[in-house]
């Protein structure tokens, strides 16, 4: 087998092992949650016989190993189970919610990734001068403020004072693309401000590290313009760490949007998870947790594989 294909196959196998380990942790974590879902459904006035019957009907009287194997077996056959609190198919409900979350993450990534790389390049070009200091100060300030506070501040100034966008980000299939973009404008701003600093600073640090190389000094001695040196020589050789941090932040845009979705009442997976955690609907919590883990592991695998493909030292460690 080709060495690169072998490395990629190893990473994929490791990803599946990590996902299997994550499924065990999710199942154990949800199994030890306090409370009783049967009690939540029937209420405090339920009789012991009714509770026992409902637990038997929901399969809660089976052993943990049996329930785990049944859960994993269902997932392998494309069945995420049924929500205990409303009897709806989890896969159908999650499909809509996941689509909404990916819609929000896509537009946030479309703005934040190019902007972060541009600001990183600009900071390198004007290193230790006022543009570099201004970019670093603004991005570090935004990342230091909790995202819920950024959200409320933007709601107050952008939605209430200026009246530019809606403060509630509810979308549905009957809305046009323009209406949806108007509804998610403020959450996209929040997510962009939250992830911008990581990617900008990693871009700046990676390019500055490459700029210390001998061939960059040679290019400078030849009299090449600084922008040309950065664009043609420094940036392509710094792409691996930049891709890594971009992928990590893309993962955050999908799995870390719980707070933003709750603040803006956005109908995504985060809001869906929070609603069912309150009801102790374990199958929904397990399905959401597994999908979040799968997305996070998959994007990290992509970052790892891209690093291998773009860095000869990783392909030939000796």
mmCIF file of C-alpha atoms in Angstrom:
data_model
loop_
_atom_site.group_PDB
_atom_site.id
_atom_site.type_symbol
_atom_site.label_atom_id
_atom_site.label_comp_id
_atom_site.label_asym_id
_atom_site.label_seq_id
_atom_site.Cartn_x
_atom_site.Cartn_y
_atom_site.Cartn_z
ATOM 1 C CA UNK A 1 0.000 0.000 0.000
ATOM 2 C CA UNK A 2 1.173 3.531 -0.761
ATOM 3 C CA UNK A 3 2.614 5.199 2.386
ATOM 4 C CA UNK A 4 0.140 8.093 2.200
ATOM 5 C CA UNK A 5 -2.841 5.761 1.821
ATOM 6 C CA UNK A 6 -1.523 3.715 4.750
ATOM 7 C CA UNK A 7 -1.302 6.835 6.945
ATOM 8 C CA UNK A 8 -4.797 7.915 5.928
ATOM 9 C CA UNK A 9 -6.164 4.413 6.639
ATOM 10 C CA UNK A 10 -4.501 4.479 10.075
ATOM 11 C CA UNK A 11 -6.070 7.848 10.868
ATOM 12 C CA UNK A 12 -9.505 6.649 9.746
ATOM 13 C CA UNK A 13 -9.214 3.511 11.894
ATOM 14 C CA UNK A 14 -8.173 5.667 14.848
ATOM 15 C CA UNK A 15 -11.182 7.898 14.194
ATOM 16 C CA UNK A 16 -13.579 4.940 14.346
ATOM 17 C CA UNK A 17 -11.972 3.773 17.613
ATOM 18 C CA UNK A 18 -12.345 7.247 19.098
ATOM 19 C CA UNK A 19 -15.995 7.355 18.032
ATOM 20 C CA UNK A 20 -16.611 3.955 19.628
ATOM 21 C CA UNK A 21 -14.956 5.170 22.851
ATOM 22 C CA UNK A 22 -17.055 8.344 22.709
ATOM 23 C CA UNK A 23 -20.237 6.262 22.360
ATOM 24 C CA UNK A 24 -19.334 4.354 25.541
ATOM 25 C CA UNK A 25 -18.642 7.577 27.442
ATOM 26 C CA UNK A 26 -21.905 9.142 26.222
ATOM 27 C CA UNK A 27 -23.915 6.081 27.209
ATOM 28 C CA UNK A 28 -22.296 5.828 30.646
ATOM 29 C CA UNK A 29 -22.641 9.575 31.218
ATOM 30 C CA UNK A 30 -26.341 9.616 30.364
ATOM 31 C CA UNK A 31 -26.995 6.430 32.351
ATOM 32 C CA UNK A 32 -25.742 7.943 35.601
ATOM 33 C CA UNK A 33 -27.750 11.151 35.241
ATOM 34 C CA UNK A 34 -29.925 11.745 38.298
ATOM 35 C CA UNK A 35 -33.705 11.526 37.968
ATOM 36 C CA UNK A 36 -36.168 9.136 36.411
ATOM 37 C CA UNK A 37 -37.592 9.621 32.934
ATOM 38 C CA UNK A 38 -40.641 7.486 33.767
ATOM 39 C CA UNK A 39 -41.352 9.741 36.737
ATOM 40 C CA UNK A 40 -40.869 12.800 34.490
ATOM 41 C CA UNK A 41 -43.409 11.477 31.978
ATOM 42 C CA UNK A 42 -46.079 10.273 34.437
ATOM 43 C CA UNK A 43 -45.614 12.949 37.078
ATOM 44 C CA UNK A 44 -45.219 12.787 40.843
ATOM 45 C CA UNK A 45 -48.668 11.263 41.377
ATOM 46 C CA UNK A 46 -47.884 8.109 39.353
ATOM 47 C CA UNK A 47 -48.327 4.783 41.122
ATOM 48 C CA UNK A 48 -45.391 2.337 41.503
ATOM 49 C CA UNK A 49 -47.166 -0.116 39.193
ATOM 50 C CA UNK A 50 -47.551 2.493 36.455
ATOM 51 C CA UNK A 51 -43.899 3.492 36.791
ATOM 52 C CA UNK A 52 -42.778 -0.135 36.588
ATOM 53 C CA UNK A 53 -44.930 -0.749 33.515
ATOM 54 C CA UNK A 54 -43.598 2.336 31.746
ATOM 55 C CA UNK A 55 -39.973 1.452 32.594
ATOM 56 C CA UNK A 56 -40.576 -2.023 31.155
ATOM 57 C CA UNK A 57 -42.186 -0.526 28.058
ATOM 58 C CA UNK A 58 -39.229 1.844 27.533
ATOM 59 C CA UNK A 59 -36.695 -0.917 28.114
ATOM 60 C CA UNK A 60 -35.288 0.787 31.208
ATOM 61 C CA UNK A 61 -35.528 -2.448 33.216
ATOM 62 C CA UNK A 62 -32.863 -4.128 31.051
ATOM 63 C CA UNK A 63 -29.182 -4.256 31.968
ATOM 64 C CA UNK A 64 -26.847 -1.406 30.895
ATOM 65 C CA UNK A 65 -24.866 -3.686 28.563
ATOM 66 C CA UNK A 66 -28.029 -4.880 26.841
ATOM 67 C CA UNK A 67 -29.299 -1.322 26.383
ATOM 68 C CA UNK A 68 -25.908 -0.171 25.035
ATOM 69 C CA UNK A 69 -25.701 -3.008 22.499
ATOM 70 C CA UNK A 70 -29.276 -2.362 21.434
ATOM 71 C CA UNK A 71 -28.526 1.364 21.014
ATOM 72 C CA UNK A 72 -25.329 0.808 19.002
ATOM 73 C CA UNK A 73 -27.017 -1.884 16.901
ATOM 74 C CA UNK A 74 -29.825 0.510 16.039
ATOM 75 C CA UNK A 75 -27.351 3.237 15.045
ATOM 76 C CA UNK A 76 -25.452 0.831 12.776
ATOM 77 C CA UNK A 77 -28.775 0.174 11.025
ATOM 78 C CA UNK A 78 -29.543 3.902 10.748
ATOM 79 C CA UNK A 79 -32.033 3.973 13.624
ATOM 80 C CA UNK A 80 -31.373 6.590 16.297
ATOM 81 C CA UNK A 81 -34.416 5.520 18.276
ATOM 82 C CA UNK A 82 -37.559 7.276 19.445
ATOM 83 C CA UNK A 83 -37.815 10.241 21.789
ATOM 84 C CA UNK A 84 -39.269 9.107 25.107
ATOM 85 C CA UNK A 85 -41.138 12.334 25.796
ATOM 86 C CA UNK A 86 -43.066 12.754 22.517
ATOM 87 C CA UNK A 87 -42.684 9.420 20.694
ATOM 88 C CA UNK A 88 -41.203 11.064 17.576
ATOM 89 C CA UNK A 89 -38.478 9.498 15.480
ATOM 90 C CA UNK A 90 -35.175 11.047 16.606
ATOM 91 C CA UNK A 91 -33.556 10.705 13.185
ATOM 92 C CA UNK A 92 -36.277 12.790 11.489
ATOM 93 C CA UNK A 93 -36.211 15.477 14.160
ATOM 94 C CA UNK A 94 -32.414 15.615 14.195
ATOM 95 C CA UNK A 95 -32.226 15.843 10.409
ATOM 96 C CA UNK A 96 -34.079 19.162 10.420
ATOM 97 C CA UNK A 97 -32.168 20.478 13.441
ATOM 98 C CA UNK A 98 -28.773 19.414 12.077
ATOM 99 C CA UNK A 99 -29.581 21.130 8.778
ATOM 100 C CA UNK A 100 -30.333 24.376 10.624
ATOM 101 C CA UNK A 101 -27.124 24.136 12.662
ATOM 102 C CA UNK A 102 -25.041 23.459 9.536
ATOM 103 C CA UNK A 103 -26.759 26.409 7.807
ATOM 104 C CA UNK A 104 -25.712 28.707 10.656
ATOM 105 C CA UNK A 105 -22.185 27.242 10.820
ATOM 106 C CA UNK A 106 -21.740 27.532 7.038
ATOM 107 C CA UNK A 107 -22.415 31.268 6.931
ATOM 108 C CA UNK A 108 -20.322 31.902 10.038
ATOM 109 C CA UNK A 109 -17.415 29.962 8.487
ATOM 110 C CA UNK A 110 -17.857 31.686 5.122
ATOM 111 C CA UNK A 111 -17.242 35.036 6.809
ATOM 112 C CA UNK A 112 -14.852 34.172 9.626
ATOM 113 C CA UNK A 113 -12.292 31.961 7.813
ATOM 114 C CA UNK A 114 -11.347 34.338 4.952
ATOM 115 C CA UNK A 115 -11.516 37.317 7.324
ATOM 116 C CA UNK A 116 -9.231 35.645 9.886
ATOM 117 C CA UNK A 117 -6.657 34.665 7.248
ATOM 118 C CA UNK A 118 -6.748 38.165 5.734
ATOM 119 C CA UNK A 119 -6.271 39.798 9.144
ATOM 120 C CA UNK A 120 -3.460 37.348 9.943
ATOM 121 C CA UNK A 121 -1.661 38.235 6.713
ATOM 122 C CA UNK A 122 -2.247 41.941 7.389
ATOM 123 C CA UNK A 123 -0.823 41.573 10.903
ATOM 124 C CA UNK A 124 2.307 39.895 9.509
ATOM 125 C CA UNK A 125 2.711 42.575 6.867
ATOM 126 C CA UNK A 126 2.592 45.314 9.521
ATOM 127 C CA UNK A 127 4.228 43.346 12.338
ATOM 128 C CA UNK A 128 4.660 45.351 15.579
ATOM 129 C CA UNK A 129 3.080 48.411 13.971
ATOM 130 C CA UNK A 130 -0.321 49.923 14.775
ATOM 131 C CA UNK A 131 -2.392 47.728 12.368
ATOM 132 C CA UNK A 132 -0.909 44.591 13.975
ATOM 133 C CA UNK A 133 -1.541 45.891 17.495
ATOM 134 C CA UNK A 134 -5.069 47.046 16.637
ATOM 135 C CA UNK A 135 -6.039 43.690 15.076
ATOM 136 C CA UNK A 136 -4.606 41.739 18.018
ATOM 137 C CA UNK A 137 -6.290 43.981 20.599
ATOM 138 C CA UNK A 138 -9.733 43.810 18.962
ATOM 139 C CA UNK A 139 -9.688 40.056 18.380
ATOM 140 C CA UNK A 140 -8.370 39.288 21.863
ATOM 141 C CA UNK A 141 -11.058 41.522 23.365
ATOM 142 C CA UNK A 142 -13.849 39.723 21.496
ATOM 143 C CA UNK A 143 -12.566 36.279 22.463
ATOM 144 C CA UNK A 144 -12.286 37.344 26.129
ATOM 145 C CA UNK A 145 -15.981 38.203 26.363
ATOM 146 C CA UNK A 146 -18.425 35.292 26.852
ATOM 147 C CA UNK A 147 -20.429 34.625 23.717
ATOM 148 C CA UNK A 148 -23.785 35.041 25.472
ATOM 149 C CA UNK A 149 -22.718 38.543 26.541
ATOM 150 C CA UNK A 150 -21.635 39.399 22.976
ATOM 151 C CA UNK A 151 -25.004 38.107 21.834
ATOM 152 C CA UNK A 152 -26.977 40.256 24.271
ATOM 153 C CA UNK A 153 -24.868 43.338 23.459
ATOM 154 C CA UNK A 154 -25.486 42.865 19.730
ATOM 155 C CA UNK A 155 -29.197 42.303 20.347
ATOM 156 C CA UNK A 156 -29.353 45.596 22.224
ATOM 157 C CA UNK A 157 -27.333 47.687 19.772
ATOM 158 C CA UNK A 158 -27.981 46.073 16.395
ATOM 159 C CA UNK A 159 -31.512 44.738 16.816
ATOM 160 C CA UNK A 160 -33.129 47.127 19.326
ATOM 161 C CA UNK A 161 -31.292 50.461 18.955
ATOM 162 C CA UNK A 162 -30.545 50.305 15.237
ATOM 163 C CA UNK A 163 -33.350 47.940 14.218
ATOM 164 C CA UNK A 164 -31.263 46.325 11.473
ATOM 165 C CA UNK A 165 -31.948 42.674 12.248
ATOM 166 C CA UNK A 166 -34.337 40.534 14.263
ATOM 167 C CA UNK A 167 -33.374 39.687 17.841
ATOM 168 C CA UNK A 168 -34.969 36.218 17.539
ATOM 169 C CA UNK A 169 -33.489 33.859 14.969
ATOM 170 C CA UNK A 170 -36.367 31.508 14.205
ATOM 171 C CA UNK A 171 -36.233 30.071 10.683
ATOM 172 C CA UNK A 172 -38.423 27.597 8.803
ATOM 173 C CA UNK A 173 -38.701 26.039 5.347
ATOM 174 C CA UNK A 174 -41.282 28.584 4.133
ATOM 175 C CA UNK A 175 -38.787 31.475 4.472
ATOM 176 C CA UNK A 176 -36.731 32.724 1.551
ATOM 177 C CA UNK A 177 -32.938 32.703 1.679
ATOM 178 C CA UNK A 178 -32.900 36.466 2.282
ATOM 179 C CA UNK A 179 -35.294 36.140 5.214
ATOM 180 C CA UNK A 180 -33.211 33.340 6.698
ATOM 181 C CA UNK A 181 -30.002 35.354 6.358
ATOM 182 C CA UNK A 182 -31.679 38.325 8.018
ATOM 183 C CA UNK A 183 -32.783 36.073 10.880
ATOM 184 C CA UNK A 184 -29.322 34.569 11.496
ATOM 185 C CA UNK A 185 -27.333 37.782 10.960
ATOM 186 C CA UNK A 186 -26.671 38.483 14.645
ATOM 187 C CA UNK A 187 -25.815 34.839 15.601
ATOM 188 C CA UNK A 188 -23.388 34.778 12.669
ATOM 189 C CA UNK A 189 -21.786 37.978 13.984
ATOM 190 C CA UNK A 190 -21.420 36.417 17.437
ATOM 191 C CA UNK A 191 -19.850 33.211 16.120
ATOM 192 C CA UNK A 192 -17.520 35.156 13.832
ATOM 193 C CA UNK A 193 -16.252 37.279 16.708
ATOM 194 C CA UNK A 194 -15.812 34.199 18.905
ATOM 195 C CA UNK A 195 -13.699 32.147 16.468
ATOM 196 C CA UNK A 196 -11.881 34.975 14.684
ATOM 197 C CA UNK A 197 -9.040 35.469 17.163
ATOM 198 C CA UNK A 198 -7.911 31.814 17.213
ATOM 199 C CA UNK A 199 -7.581 31.576 13.462
ATOM 200 C CA UNK A 200 -6.077 35.042 13.029
ATOM 201 C CA UNK A 201 -3.399 34.528 15.650
ATOM 202 C CA UNK A 202 -2.508 31.048 14.388
ATOM 203 C CA UNK A 203 -2.202 32.428 10.841
ATOM 204 C CA UNK A 204 0.027 35.224 12.111
ATOM 205 C CA UNK A 205 2.203 32.894 14.225
ATOM 206 C CA UNK A 206 2.567 30.238 11.509
ATOM 207 C CA UNK A 207 3.588 32.734 8.832
ATOM 208 C CA UNK A 208 6.006 34.543 11.156
ATOM 209 C CA UNK A 209 7.604 31.182 11.954
ATOM 210 C CA UNK A 210 8.115 30.496 8.248
ATOM 211 C CA UNK A 211 9.385 34.053 7.715
ATOM 212 C CA UNK A 212 12.426 33.182 9.838
ATOM 213 C CA UNK A 213 13.551 30.572 7.301
ATOM 214 C CA UNK A 214 16.702 31.021 5.232
ATOM 215 C CA UNK A 215 14.889 30.967 1.898
ATOM 216 C CA UNK A 216 12.682 33.844 3.018
ATOM 217 C CA UNK A 217 15.807 35.834 3.866
ATOM 218 C CA UNK A 218 17.165 34.996 0.414
ATOM 219 C CA UNK A 219 13.969 36.261 -1.173
ATOM 220 C CA UNK A 220 14.242 39.483 0.830
ATOM 221 C CA UNK A 221 17.869 39.937 -0.267
ATOM 222 C CA UNK A 222 16.756 39.549 -3.873
ATOM 223 C CA UNK A 223 14.520 42.542 -3.334
ATOM 224 C CA UNK A 224 11.142 40.817 -3.699
ATOM 225 C CA UNK A 225 8.224 42.834 -2.280
ATOM 226 C CA UNK A 226 7.105 41.723 1.184
ATOM 227 C CA UNK A 227 3.530 40.974 0.083
ATOM 228 C CA UNK A 228 4.843 38.744 -2.717
ATOM 229 C CA UNK A 229 7.142 36.897 -0.294
ATOM 230 C CA UNK A 230 4.261 36.287 2.111
ATOM 231 C CA UNK A 231 1.798 35.245 -0.601
ATOM 232 C CA UNK A 232 4.086 33.020 -2.681
ATOM 233 C CA UNK A 233 6.584 31.617 -0.180
ATOM 234 C CA UNK A 234 5.478 31.988 3.454
ATOM 235 C CA UNK A 235 1.718 31.315 3.310
ATOM 236 C CA UNK A 236 1.853 28.029 1.284
ATOM 237 C CA UNK A 237 4.424 26.606 3.724
ATOM 238 C CA UNK A 238 2.378 27.644 6.759
ATOM 239 C CA UNK A 239 -0.863 26.132 5.482
ATOM 240 C CA UNK A 240 -0.775 22.960 7.662
ATOM 241 C CA UNK A 241 -1.114 24.627 11.110
ATOM 242 C CA UNK A 242 -3.593 27.112 9.653
ATOM 243 C CA UNK A 243 -5.784 24.281 8.334
ATOM 244 C CA UNK A 244 -5.587 22.613 11.753
ATOM 245 C CA UNK A 245 -6.884 25.621 13.623
ATOM 246 C CA UNK A 246 -9.497 26.334 10.936
ATOM 247 C CA UNK A 247 -10.854 22.782 11.269
ATOM 248 C CA UNK A 248 -10.934 23.016 15.053
ATOM 249 C CA UNK A 249 -12.935 26.218 14.813
ATOM 250 C CA UNK A 250 -15.272 24.733 12.212
ATOM 251 C CA UNK A 251 -15.885 21.903 14.667
ATOM 252 C CA UNK A 252 -16.697 24.498 17.312
ATOM 253 C CA UNK A 253 -19.142 26.202 14.947
ATOM 254 C CA UNK A 254 -21.109 22.929 14.759
ATOM 255 C CA UNK A 255 -20.758 21.424 18.243
ATOM 256 C CA UNK A 256 -20.231 24.552 20.338
ATOM 257 C CA UNK A 257 -23.219 26.623 19.314
ATOM 258 C CA UNK A 258 -25.456 25.514 22.179
ATOM 259 C CA UNK A 259 -25.229 28.850 24.005
ATOM 260 C CA UNK A 260 -25.769 30.906 20.851
ATOM 261 C CA UNK A 261 -28.768 28.826 19.775
ATOM 262 C CA UNK A 262 -30.350 29.125 23.214
ATOM 263 C CA UNK A 263 -29.779 32.897 23.379
ATOM 264 C CA UNK A 264 -31.379 33.464 19.964
ATOM 265 C CA UNK A 265 -34.010 30.654 20.223
ATOM 266 C CA UNK A 266 -32.474 29.222 17.049
ATOM 267 C CA UNK A 267 -34.032 25.829 16.095
ATOM 268 C CA UNK A 268 -30.755 23.934 15.815
ATOM 269 C CA UNK A 269 -29.255 20.880 17.468
ATOM 270 C CA UNK A 270 -28.015 22.813 20.491
ATOM 271 C CA UNK A 271 -31.501 24.066 21.336
ATOM 272 C CA UNK A 272 -32.907 20.575 20.688
ATOM 273 C CA UNK A 273 -30.329 19.068 23.072
ATOM 274 C CA UNK A 274 -30.998 21.568 25.851
ATOM 275 C CA UNK A 275 -34.774 21.066 25.593
ATOM 276 C CA UNK A 276 -34.457 17.291 26.002
ATOM 277 C CA UNK A 277 -31.793 17.407 28.713
ATOM 278 C CA UNK A 278 -34.348 19.282 30.827
ATOM 279 C CA UNK A 279 -36.877 16.505 30.169
ATOM 280 C CA UNK A 280 -34.247 13.788 30.778
ATOM 281 C CA UNK A 281 -34.990 12.271 27.384
ATOM 282 C CA UNK A 282 -31.902 10.039 27.308
ATOM 283 C CA UNK A 283 -32.147 8.679 23.710
ATOM 284 C CA UNK A 284 -32.230 12.227 22.306
ATOM 285 C CA UNK A 285 -29.303 13.319 24.475
ATOM 286 C CA UNK A 286 -27.316 10.246 23.409
ATOM 287 C CA UNK A 287 -28.047 10.813 19.716
ATOM 288 C CA UNK A 288 -27.086 14.504 19.889
ATOM 289 C CA UNK A 289 -23.913 13.684 21.819
ATOM 290 C CA UNK A 290 -22.890 11.020 19.322
ATOM 291 C CA UNK A 291 -23.468 13.313 16.335
ATOM 292 C CA UNK A 292 -21.484 16.105 17.988
ATOM 293 C CA UNK A 293 -18.644 13.645 18.681
ATOM 294 C CA UNK A 294 -18.726 12.326 15.108
ATOM 295 C CA UNK A 295 -18.547 15.841 13.636
ATOM 296 C CA UNK A 296 -15.687 16.822 15.944
ATOM 297 C CA UNK A 297 -13.687 13.664 15.216
ATOM 298 C CA UNK A 298 -14.331 13.892 11.452
ATOM 299 C CA UNK A 299 -13.149 17.497 11.185
ATOM 300 C CA UNK A 300 -10.048 16.712 13.248
ATOM 301 C CA UNK A 301 -9.339 13.785 10.942
ATOM 302 C CA UNK A 302 -9.617 16.084 7.927
ATOM 303 C CA UNK A 303 -7.172 18.502 9.557
ATOM 304 C CA UNK A 304 -4.784 15.652 10.353
ATOM 305 C CA UNK A 305 -4.921 14.223 6.836
ATOM 306 C CA UNK A 306 -4.433 17.650 5.241
ATOM 307 C CA UNK A 307 -1.405 18.178 7.497
ATOM 308 C CA UNK A 308 0.040 14.865 6.338
ATOM 309 C CA UNK A 309 -0.527 15.688 2.690
ATOM 310 C CA UNK A 310 0.969 19.191 2.922
ATOM 311 C CA UNK A 311 3.933 18.469 5.203
ATOM 312 C CA UNK A 312 6.655 16.159 3.824
ATOM 313 C CA UNK A 313 8.148 15.739 7.337
ATOM 314 C CA UNK A 314 4.930 14.013 8.478
ATOM 315 C CA UNK A 315 4.893 11.757 5.429
ATOM 316 C CA UNK A 316 8.542 10.799 5.953
ATOM 317 C CA UNK A 317 9.145 10.990 9.712
ATOM 318 C CA UNK A 318 12.637 9.493 9.453
#
